[in-house]
Structures are given as structure tokens and as C-alpha cells.
Amino acid sequence: MRLSAFAPAKVNLFLHVGGPDVEGYHPISSLMVFADIGDQVNIQPSDAPAFETSGPFGRAIPDSGDNLVVRAAQVFHRRLGGPIPPYRLILEKHLPIAAGLGGGSSDAGAALRLLRDALAPTLSDDDLEPLAASLGADGAACFRARALIAEGRGEQLSSAPRLPELNAVLVNPGAPSPTGAVYRAYDAGVHPGGAAPPPMPDHLESAEETAAWLAVATRNDLEAPAVALEPRIAEVLSALREEPESLLVRMSGSGATCFALCAGDIEAEGLAERLEAMRPDWWVRRCRLT
């Protein structure tokens, strides 16, 4: 029982947000895609149950029930019932914390798949998805980890338009952007369009066409409140928008990570290398989005 699962970074190509409902939840409409970079979750035999972290951001992860990998294990145990052999879960954390990349939800989804494969291989993805959804608004989407449209509170999932391969550069200024604080700031000036989805094409043929559609028809409603709370996000957005390779620049989720869509891999590589040289204090990664 030594298994490993990849937990990809989630990127919101757009995020429309409505005002809070009577229970305080915000309806959304979002096109989510997933990167070929992310965290890694491992499971191995152990004499006693254990959870460990490693990687460049591992020390920032709590080892208590506040961690989504631990919570995923807890809901999985309840789903199974009965005694479970001890094991060690190891989270290799390569994504920044509170970064708008769905890292915790993606880690939880990977953990659920690992636990299923190791302990209950007869369970299907349909059995596991409700467990992932119970862990947060991005839980079900990050469990599926493929391009999709999320609506409602994030639990209403449908197919995305057919997208081309998208090359992008992700940049985080090293500043956390707590989701709760950003939503509270957003509530002071809810966008009049609310969570209404944009007119959706059936397919998009190129990165240029995708960027043009996103720029005209969509937005991220949490970008302005996040920038107001953390000005370093504005620095990243400004730096990306000044570069010739950037077709579209936007913040992902509630921040603080921003992305630039590029025409191809060569353009993304050049942009990433230049940003790394200009701002070695920033987290910069080139990736493909699918």
C-alpha cells in the first residue's frame, strides 16, 4: 500500500459572484480549469495513523482537523465504517497557501482517491464525489479535476465549452488572500451582473479566441476587493499586463495568484523566465491548463 496521487492547481478563468443568500452563501458562475502543476499526496503503511507534510509550503499546513486532507480522511472513515488499518498520509505541498488555486480542495480529492484505491477499491467516483462536496464549495469540482462550469454554491457542475490547450503563467506575490475576508469586502459592492453566466460558446479554437471571449464577456468579481485588501496583487496584475506575451491577465478565485494566458508554450516560457529574473521573491510557474 504505497500509492501516490497528483492534486492539480485549479484556475478560475472567470468567476461571477452574486450577493449572499439568507444563509450567507454566495451563488457563483465560474469556468474552472486545471493545471499540470500542483501538490502530491502519498499513502503508505504505518504502525499508527499519521499525517505529515513536506514540500516548500508544507510547514504552513496545520496537522489538525482544519486541514482538508485530514478532514477528507475523516469523512472517508465514516463512509466506510468499521476498523481501518493504520496508514500514513503525506502531503507534498508545492502550491502557495490561500492562493485562489483550490489547493486544499484538490489535495482532499486526491486523498479520497488514494484512500479508495488502498482501502475500498469497490467504491466509485460517484460514491466519493459527495464526500468531496461536503468539504467545501470547490470540493466536487476539484475532485473531478477537469474543465467544467460550476454554478449555484459551486455544487452544480456542467461541461465546459471545448477548449484548446491553454499555456499560462501563474504568479503569486507571496501574500495570502483569505477567502472569507475577500467575500466580506465584496459584499460592500456586489457586481450588478451577479452570478449570471455569460453567453457560452460551444467551443473555442485557439488561445487567442479564448482570451478575447473571456476579456469581453467575463470577469472575476473578487479581483477588486482582493486587490483592495492586498495591494501586492495589483503589482502582479500590472507586471503581467505590461508583458507582450500576455493575452489575458486575471486573478484566480479569491487570490492572490494571478495568471496570464499566452499564445503558446514558447511565449509562456519566455514570460515566466523574465518574471523570475525580475521578481525572484514571487512564486512563478509556467503551466498548461485543461
Coordinates of C-alpha atoms in Angstrom, one line a residue:
M1 CA 0.0 0.0 0.0
R2 CA 2.3 2.7 -1.3
L3 CA 0.4 4.9 -3.6
S4 CA 0.6 8.5 -4.8
A5 CA -1.9 10.9 -6.4
F6 CA -1.5 14.3 -8.1
A7 CA -3.6 17.2 -6.9
P8 CA -3.7 19.8 -9.7
A9 CA -4.0 23.5 -9.2
K10 CA -7.4 25.0 -10.1
V11 CA -7.7 28.2 -12.1
N12 CA -10.9 30.2 -12.4
L13 CA -10.9 31.6 -15.9
F14 CA -13.9 33.7 -14.9
L15 CA -15.8 34.0 -11.6
H16 CA -19.1 35.8 -11.4
V17 CA -20.4 36.2 -7.9
G18 CA -23.9 37.1 -6.6
G19 CA -24.8 38.7 -3.2
P20 CA -25.1 36.4 -0.2
D21 CA -28.3 34.4 0.3
V22 CA -30.2 34.1 3.6
E23 CA -27.6 31.6 4.9
G24 CA -24.7 33.8 3.9
Y25 CA -23.6 31.8 0.9
H26 CA -22.7 33.4 -2.4
P27 CA -24.0 32.0 -5.7
I28 CA -21.4 31.8 -8.4
S29 CA -20.8 31.0 -12.1
S30 CA -17.3 30.0 -12.9
L31 CA -15.3 28.3 -15.6
M32 CA -12.7 26.2 -13.8
V33 CA -9.7 24.6 -15.5
F34 CA -6.8 22.6 -14.0
A35 CA -3.1 22.9 -14.4
D36 CA -0.3 20.3 -14.9
I37 CA 1.3 21.6 -11.7
G38 CA 0.1 21.0 -8.2
D39 CA 0.6 19.1 -5.0
Q40 CA 1.2 15.4 -4.4
V41 CA -0.5 13.2 -1.8
N42 CA 1.0 9.9 -0.8
I43 CA -0.2 7.0 1.4
Q44 CA 1.9 4.2 2.9
P45 CA 1.7 1.6 5.6
S46 CA 2.2 2.7 9.2
D47 CA 2.2 1.2 12.7
A48 CA -0.1 4.0 13.8
P49 CA -2.2 6.6 11.9
A50 CA -0.2 9.6 10.9
F51 CA -0.3 12.7 8.7
E52 CA 2.8 14.5 7.6
T53 CA 3.6 17.4 5.3
S54 CA 6.7 18.2 3.1
G55 CA 7.5 20.5 0.2
P56 CA 8.2 24.2 0.1
F57 CA 4.8 25.2 1.7
G58 CA 4.4 22.1 3.9
R59 CA 5.2 24.0 7.1
A60 CA 2.2 26.3 6.6
I61 CA -0.2 23.3 6.7
P62 CA -2.0 22.6 10.0
D63 CA -1.9 18.9 11.0
S64 CA -5.3 19.1 12.8
G65 CA -8.8 18.7 11.6
D66 CA -8.5 22.2 10.0
N67 CA -6.6 20.6 7.2
L68 CA -8.7 19.3 4.3
V69 CA -6.6 16.2 3.8
V70 CA -7.3 15.2 7.4
R71 CA -11.0 16.1 7.0
A72 CA -11.1 14.0 3.8
A73 CA -9.8 11.0 5.7
Q74 CA -12.3 11.5 8.5
V75 CA -15.3 11.6 6.1
F76 CA -13.9 8.6 4.3
H77 CA -13.7 6.6 7.5
R78 CA -17.3 7.5 8.4
R79 CA -18.4 6.4 4.9
L80 CA -16.6 3.0 5.3
G81 CA -17.4 2.4 9.0
G82 CA -15.7 -0.4 10.9
P83 CA -12.0 -0.8 11.7
I84 CA -9.4 0.6 9.2
P85 CA -5.8 -0.5 9.1
P86 CA -3.3 2.3 10.1
Y87 CA -1.7 4.3 7.4
R88 CA 0.4 7.4 6.9
L89 CA -0.8 10.2 4.6
I90 CA 1.9 12.6 3.3
L91 CA 1.1 15.8 1.7
E92 CA 3.8 17.3 -0.5
K93 CA 2.7 21.0 -0.7
H94 CA 4.1 22.8 -3.7
L95 CA 1.3 25.3 -4.1
P96 CA 1.1 28.5 -2.1
I97 CA -1.5 28.7 0.8
A98 CA -4.7 30.7 0.5
A99 CA -3.7 31.3 -3.2
G100 CA -7.0 31.0 -5.1
L101 CA -5.8 27.7 -6.7
G102 CA -8.1 25.3 -4.8
G103 CA -5.1 23.6 -3.3
G104 CA -6.8 22.3 -0.2
S105 CA -9.8 21.0 -2.1
S106 CA -7.6 19.4 -4.7
D107 CA -5.5 17.8 -2.0
A108 CA -8.7 16.4 -0.4
G109 CA -9.9 15.0 -3.7
A110 CA -6.5 13.3 -4.2
A111 CA -6.6 11.9 -0.7
L112 CA -10.1 10.5 -1.2
R113 CA -8.9 8.7 -4.4
L114 CA -5.9 7.3 -2.6
L115 CA -7.9 6.0 0.3
R116 CA -10.4 4.4 -2.0
D117 CA -7.6 2.7 -4.0
A118 CA -5.8 1.5 -0.9
L119 CA -8.8 0.5 1.3
A120 CA -12.0 0.2 -0.6
P121 CA -11.4 -0.2 -4.3
T122 CA -15.0 -1.1 -5.0
L123 CA -16.1 2.5 -4.3
S124 CA -16.7 4.5 -7.4
D125 CA -16.1 8.2 -8.2
D126 CA -19.8 8.7 -7.8
D127 CA -19.5 7.3 -4.2
L128 CA -16.7 9.7 -3.4
E129 CA -17.8 12.9 -5.0
P130 CA -20.5 13.7 -2.3
L131 CA -17.7 13.3 0.3
A132 CA -15.6 15.8 -1.6
A133 CA -18.5 18.2 -1.9
S134 CA -19.1 18.1 1.8
L135 CA -15.6 19.6 2.4
G136 CA -16.2 22.9 0.7
A137 CA -17.6 24.8 -2.3
D138 CA -14.7 23.7 -4.6
G139 CA -14.7 20.2 -3.3
A140 CA -16.7 18.4 -6.1
A141 CA -15.1 20.4 -8.9
C142 CA -11.6 19.7 -7.7
F143 CA -12.4 16.1 -7.2
R144 CA -13.4 15.9 -10.9
A145 CA -10.3 18.0 -11.8
R146 CA -11.2 18.7 -15.4
A147 CA -12.6 21.7 -17.2
L148 CA -16.1 22.5 -16.1
I149 CA -18.7 25.1 -15.3
A150 CA -19.6 25.5 -11.6
E151 CA -22.8 27.3 -10.6
G152 CA -25.0 27.6 -7.5
R153 CA -22.8 27.4 -4.4
G154 CA -20.2 25.6 -6.6
E155 CA -22.0 22.2 -6.4
Q156 CA -23.9 22.5 -9.8
L157 CA -21.4 21.2 -12.3
S158 CA -21.7 21.0 -16.0
S159 CA -19.5 20.6 -19.1
A160 CA -17.3 23.4 -20.1
P161 CA -17.0 24.6 -23.7
R162 CA -14.5 22.7 -25.7
L163 CA -11.2 24.5 -25.1
P164 CA -7.9 24.5 -26.8
E165 CA -4.7 23.6 -24.9
L166 CA -4.0 26.8 -22.9
N167 CA -0.5 27.8 -21.9
A168 CA -0.3 30.1 -18.9
V169 CA 1.9 31.6 -16.3
L170 CA 0.8 31.6 -12.7
V171 CA 2.2 34.3 -10.3
N172 CA 1.7 34.7 -6.6
P173 CA 3.3 37.6 -4.7
G174 CA 3.9 35.6 -1.5
A175 CA 0.8 37.1 0.2
P176 CA -2.1 35.0 1.4
S177 CA -5.6 36.1 0.4
P178 CA -8.1 34.6 2.8
T179 CA -11.4 33.8 1.1
G180 CA -13.7 34.9 3.9
A181 CA -12.2 38.4 4.1
V182 CA -12.4 38.8 0.3
Y183 CA -16.0 37.8 0.2
R184 CA -16.8 40.2 3.1
A185 CA -15.2 43.0 1.2
Y186 CA -17.1 42.1 -2.0
D187 CA -20.4 42.3 -0.1
A188 CA -19.9 46.1 0.2
G189 CA -20.3 46.4 -3.6
V190 CA -21.9 43.4 -5.3
H191 CA -21.5 43.4 -9.0
P192 CA -24.8 44.2 -10.7
G193 CA -24.4 41.2 -13.0
G194 CA -24.3 38.9 -10.0
A195 CA -23.8 35.2 -10.7
A196 CA -25.4 35.3 -14.1
P197 CA -23.3 33.2 -16.5
P198 CA -22.0 34.7 -19.8
P199 CA -23.2 33.6 -23.2
M200 CA -21.3 30.4 -23.6
P201 CA -19.7 29.3 -26.9
D202 CA -19.8 25.6 -27.8
H203 CA -16.1 25.6 -28.4
L204 CA -13.1 27.9 -28.6
E205 CA -10.4 27.1 -31.2
S206 CA -7.3 29.0 -30.0
A207 CA -5.8 30.7 -27.1
E208 CA -6.3 34.0 -28.8
E209 CA -10.0 33.3 -29.3
T210 CA -10.4 32.1 -25.7
A211 CA -8.7 35.2 -24.3
A212 CA -10.8 37.5 -26.4
W213 CA -14.0 35.9 -25.3
L214 CA -13.0 36.0 -21.7
A215 CA -12.0 39.6 -21.9
V216 CA -15.3 40.8 -23.4
A217 CA -17.9 38.5 -21.8
T218 CA -16.5 37.6 -18.3
R219 CA -14.8 38.9 -15.2
N220 CA -13.6 37.9 -11.8
D221 CA -15.8 39.7 -9.3
L222 CA -13.5 39.1 -6.4
E223 CA -10.4 40.7 -8.0
A224 CA -11.2 44.3 -7.0
P225 CA -11.9 43.5 -3.3
A226 CA -8.9 41.2 -3.1
V227 CA -6.7 44.0 -4.5
A228 CA -8.1 46.5 -2.0
L229 CA -7.2 44.2 0.8
E230 CA -3.8 43.1 -0.6
P231 CA -2.1 45.7 -2.9
R232 CA 0.6 43.3 -3.9
I233 CA -1.9 41.5 -6.1
A234 CA -2.2 44.7 -8.1
E235 CA 1.6 44.7 -8.6
V236 CA 1.4 41.2 -10.1
L237 CA -1.5 42.2 -12.4
S238 CA 0.2 45.3 -13.5
A239 CA 3.5 43.5 -14.2
L240 CA 1.8 40.7 -16.2
R241 CA -0.3 43.2 -18.3
E242 CA 2.9 45.1 -19.3
E243 CA 4.4 42.0 -20.9
P244 CA 3.8 41.3 -24.7
E245 CA 3.2 37.6 -24.2
S246 CA 0.1 38.2 -22.0
L247 CA -3.2 37.6 -24.0
L248 CA -5.3 37.9 -20.9
V249 CA -4.4 38.7 -17.3
R250 CA -6.7 38.0 -14.4
M251 CA -6.7 36.9 -10.8
S252 CA -7.8 33.3 -10.0
G253 CA -10.5 32.6 -7.4
S254 CA -10.2 34.9 -4.3
G255 CA -6.5 35.4 -5.0
A256 CA -3.7 36.1 -4.5
T257 CA -2.5 34.1 -7.5
C258 CA -2.9 35.7 -10.9
F259 CA -2.5 34.2 -14.4
A260 CA -1.6 35.3 -17.9
L261 CA -2.8 33.3 -20.8
C262 CA -0.2 33.0 -23.6
A263 CA -0.4 32.1 -27.3
G264 CA 1.8 29.0 -26.8
D265 CA 4.4 27.2 -24.7
I266 CA 7.4 29.3 -26.0
E267 CA 5.6 32.5 -25.1
A268 CA 4.8 31.2 -21.6
E269 CA 8.3 30.0 -21.0
G270 CA 9.8 33.4 -22.0
L271 CA 7.3 35.3 -19.8
A272 CA 8.0 33.0 -16.8
E273 CA 11.8 33.3 -17.1
R274 CA 11.7 37.0 -17.4
L275 CA 9.4 37.4 -14.4
E276 CA 11.5 35.1 -12.3
A277 CA 14.6 37.2 -13.1
M278 CA 12.7 40.5 -12.4
R279 CA 11.0 39.4 -9.2
P280 CA 12.8 36.4 -7.5
D281 CA 10.6 37.0 -4.5
W282 CA 7.4 36.0 -6.4
W283 CA 6.2 32.4 -6.9
V284 CA 6.2 32.0 -10.7
R285 CA 5.2 28.8 -12.6
R286 CA 4.6 28.1 -16.3
C287 CA 1.8 25.5 -16.9
R288 CA -0.8 24.1 -19.2
L289 CA -4.4 24.3 -18.4
T290 CA -7.0 21.7 -19.4

